[in-house]
Each structure stands twice: as C-alpha cells, then as structure tokens.
Amino acid sequence: STPVTITSNGFVAEGVGTITAKFKVDASVSYTHMQAQFGVIEEVSPTYPWTAREVAAPEPISLSAAGDSVVVTRSFTIDWTPAGDLQVVVFLENTSTALDTVTVSVAQDELPDGVSSTG
C-alpha cells in the first residue's frame, strides 16, 4: 500500500489525447519533492509488448497531509498510426532522493480510440 492514490481518466481521438489524474494522500507523506509523470505506451507486438511513444512534461506537486489532493492534466499528440492498443501510464515520482526513482503509485488506463475510461 502507498500513501498516495491516483485516479485518472482520459481519451484518445483523431490523433490527440488528454489524461487527467488526481493524486490524493491517504496517509501522511514524509517527502516533499514530488512530480507527476505521464507516458503513452503502445502494445506493438509480442516481442515488444509495451513501447513508450510519448512522455509528457513532468508536473512538480506538493502533497503532505492525509486528505490533500491535486489534479494534473496532460495532453498529447499521436503523430503516428498506432499498430496496437494505447495506454497512458501515470505515476508519482519522489525527487527528494539522489536517485530520483521512487514510485509512490501507478495508475494505468487503456485508452482505445474515442473511448473514455476511468482508472
């Protein structure tokens, strides 16, 4: 279990997409430097089951006490013809450490063409 819950929804239609994620603190968070990360991945083939296609600019966020929340929206352009299913991966990175790699939580939504979903 992590101290932060991520819920998300979004869409992909006619070469563009948008994902909105809500980051909510369930228990106190001991680190103060965090950033929301968003990436579009595609299921290309059995050999390359998930290939990163787009990475949105990170969003620095501040959360600390239980009940705190923040909403972040990112848009992206699909300037290629998808060969497989697209998904958006959303995670919260702790940038307080020297390694900058601690993931608090991950939400992943399938975003088929023109269909909305909630994670």
Short mmCIF file of C-alpha atoms in Angstrom, two decimals:
data_model
loop_
_atom_site.label_atom_id
_atom_site.label_comp_id
_atom_site.label_asym_id
_atom_site.label_seq_id
_atom_site.Cartn_x
_atom_site.Cartn_y
_atom_site.Cartn_z
CA SER A 1 0.00 0.00 0.00
CA THR A 2 1.18 3.51 -0.79
CA PRO A 3 0.32 6.79 0.91
CA VAL A 4 -0.99 8.31 -2.35
CA THR A 5 -3.87 7.09 -4.51
CA ILE A 6 -4.03 8.01 -8.19
CA THR A 7 -7.30 8.05 -10.14
CA SER A 8 -7.34 9.00 -13.79
CA ASN A 9 -9.46 9.28 -16.89
CA GLY A 10 -8.83 10.30 -20.44
CA PHE A 11 -9.43 9.79 -24.13
CA VAL A 12 -7.74 9.34 -27.47
CA ALA A 13 -9.48 10.54 -30.63
CA GLU A 14 -8.27 11.65 -34.07
CA GLY A 15 -4.59 11.88 -33.19
CA VAL A 16 -4.87 13.68 -29.85
CA GLY A 17 -5.42 12.60 -26.28
CA THR A 18 -5.82 14.00 -22.81
CA ILE A 19 -5.34 12.38 -19.42
CA THR A 20 -6.37 13.90 -16.09
CA ALA A 21 -5.05 12.38 -12.88
CA LYS A 22 -5.99 13.10 -9.29
CA PHE A 23 -3.31 12.43 -6.66
CA LYS A 24 -4.81 12.07 -3.16
CA VAL A 25 -2.95 11.47 0.10
CA ASP A 26 -4.40 8.58 2.13
CA ALA A 27 -1.72 8.68 4.84
CA SER A 28 0.90 11.33 5.61
CA VAL A 29 3.74 11.62 3.11
CA SER A 30 7.24 12.09 4.53
CA TYR A 31 8.91 13.51 1.42
CA THR A 32 8.17 16.92 -0.04
CA HIS A 33 9.63 16.96 -3.56
CA MET A 34 7.39 15.04 -5.96
CA GLN A 35 6.44 15.21 -9.59
CA ALA A 36 3.63 13.67 -11.60
CA GLN A 37 4.80 11.74 -14.67
CA PHE A 38 2.72 10.74 -17.72
CA GLY A 39 3.68 8.44 -20.59
CA VAL A 40 1.85 6.99 -23.59
CA ILE A 41 2.71 3.38 -24.34
CA GLU A 42 1.62 1.12 -27.21
CA GLU A 43 1.22 -2.64 -27.39
CA VAL A 44 3.22 -3.12 -30.59
CA SER A 45 3.87 -6.88 -30.78
CA PRO A 46 4.50 -9.94 -28.59
CA THR A 47 8.24 -9.20 -28.89
CA TYR A 48 7.76 -5.58 -27.79
CA PRO A 49 4.64 -5.76 -25.64
CA TRP A 50 4.76 -2.14 -24.46
CA THR A 51 6.73 0.54 -26.27
CA ALA A 52 6.99 4.10 -24.93
CA ARG A 53 5.66 6.51 -27.55
CA GLU A 54 5.28 9.87 -25.79
CA VAL A 55 6.38 11.32 -22.45
CA ALA A 56 4.66 14.47 -21.20
CA ALA A 57 6.44 17.18 -19.24
CA PRO A 58 6.54 16.33 -15.51
CA GLU A 59 4.49 18.41 -13.08
CA PRO A 60 6.00 19.29 -9.69
CA ILE A 61 3.37 18.79 -6.98
CA SER A 62 3.15 19.24 -3.24
CA LEU A 63 1.25 16.82 -1.01
CA SER A 64 1.77 16.08 2.67
CA ALA A 65 -1.23 15.58 4.98
CA ALA A 66 -3.96 12.95 4.67
CA GLY A 67 -6.76 14.37 2.53
CA ASP A 68 -4.51 16.64 0.44
CA SER A 69 -5.08 16.27 -3.30
CA VAL A 70 -4.04 17.79 -6.59
CA VAL A 71 -5.33 17.33 -10.16
CA VAL A 72 -2.96 17.39 -13.15
CA THR A 73 -3.98 17.26 -16.82
CA ARG A 74 -1.68 16.48 -19.73
CA SER A 75 -2.44 16.43 -23.46
CA PHE A 76 -0.51 14.64 -26.16
CA THR A 77 -0.47 14.28 -29.92
CA ILE A 78 -0.40 10.95 -31.70
CA ASP A 79 1.56 11.71 -34.85
CA TRP A 80 1.95 8.10 -35.90
CA THR A 81 -0.52 5.37 -36.86
CA PRO A 82 -0.93 3.13 -33.80
CA ALA A 83 -0.33 -0.54 -34.55
CA GLY A 84 -1.84 -1.70 -31.26
CA ASP A 85 -3.64 -0.64 -28.12
CA LEU A 86 -2.56 2.61 -26.49
CA GLN A 87 -2.32 3.12 -22.74
CA VAL A 88 -1.31 6.03 -20.56
CA VAL A 89 0.86 5.31 -17.54
CA VAL A 90 0.65 7.81 -14.68
CA PHE A 91 2.95 7.73 -11.67
CA LEU A 92 4.21 9.94 -8.89
CA GLU A 93 7.97 10.27 -8.51
CA ASN A 94 9.75 11.16 -5.28
CA THR A 95 12.53 13.54 -6.33
CA SER A 96 13.82 14.03 -2.75
CA THR A 97 16.33 11.20 -3.12
CA ALA A 98 19.60 11.23 -5.01
CA LEU A 99 18.31 8.51 -7.36
CA ASP A 100 15.04 10.28 -8.31
CA THR A 101 13.34 6.95 -8.94
CA VAL A 102 10.97 6.15 -6.09
CA THR A 103 7.47 5.49 -7.42
CA VAL A 104 4.63 6.11 -4.98
CA SER A 105 1.78 4.67 -7.01
CA VAL A 106 0.87 3.81 -10.59
CA ALA A 107 -2.42 4.18 -12.46
CA GLN A 108 -2.75 2.78 -15.95
CA ASP A 109 -5.71 3.41 -18.28
CA GLU A 110 -6.40 1.76 -21.61
CA LEU A 111 -7.46 4.48 -24.00
CA PRO A 112 -8.91 2.96 -27.15
CA ASP A 113 -9.74 5.36 -29.97
CA GLY A 114 -12.65 7.59 -28.97
CA VAL A 115 -13.48 5.77 -25.72
CA SER A 116 -13.27 7.32 -22.25
CA SER A 117 -12.17 5.32 -19.23
CA THR A 118 -11.67 5.86 -15.52
CA GLY A 119 -8.83 4.31 -13.53
#
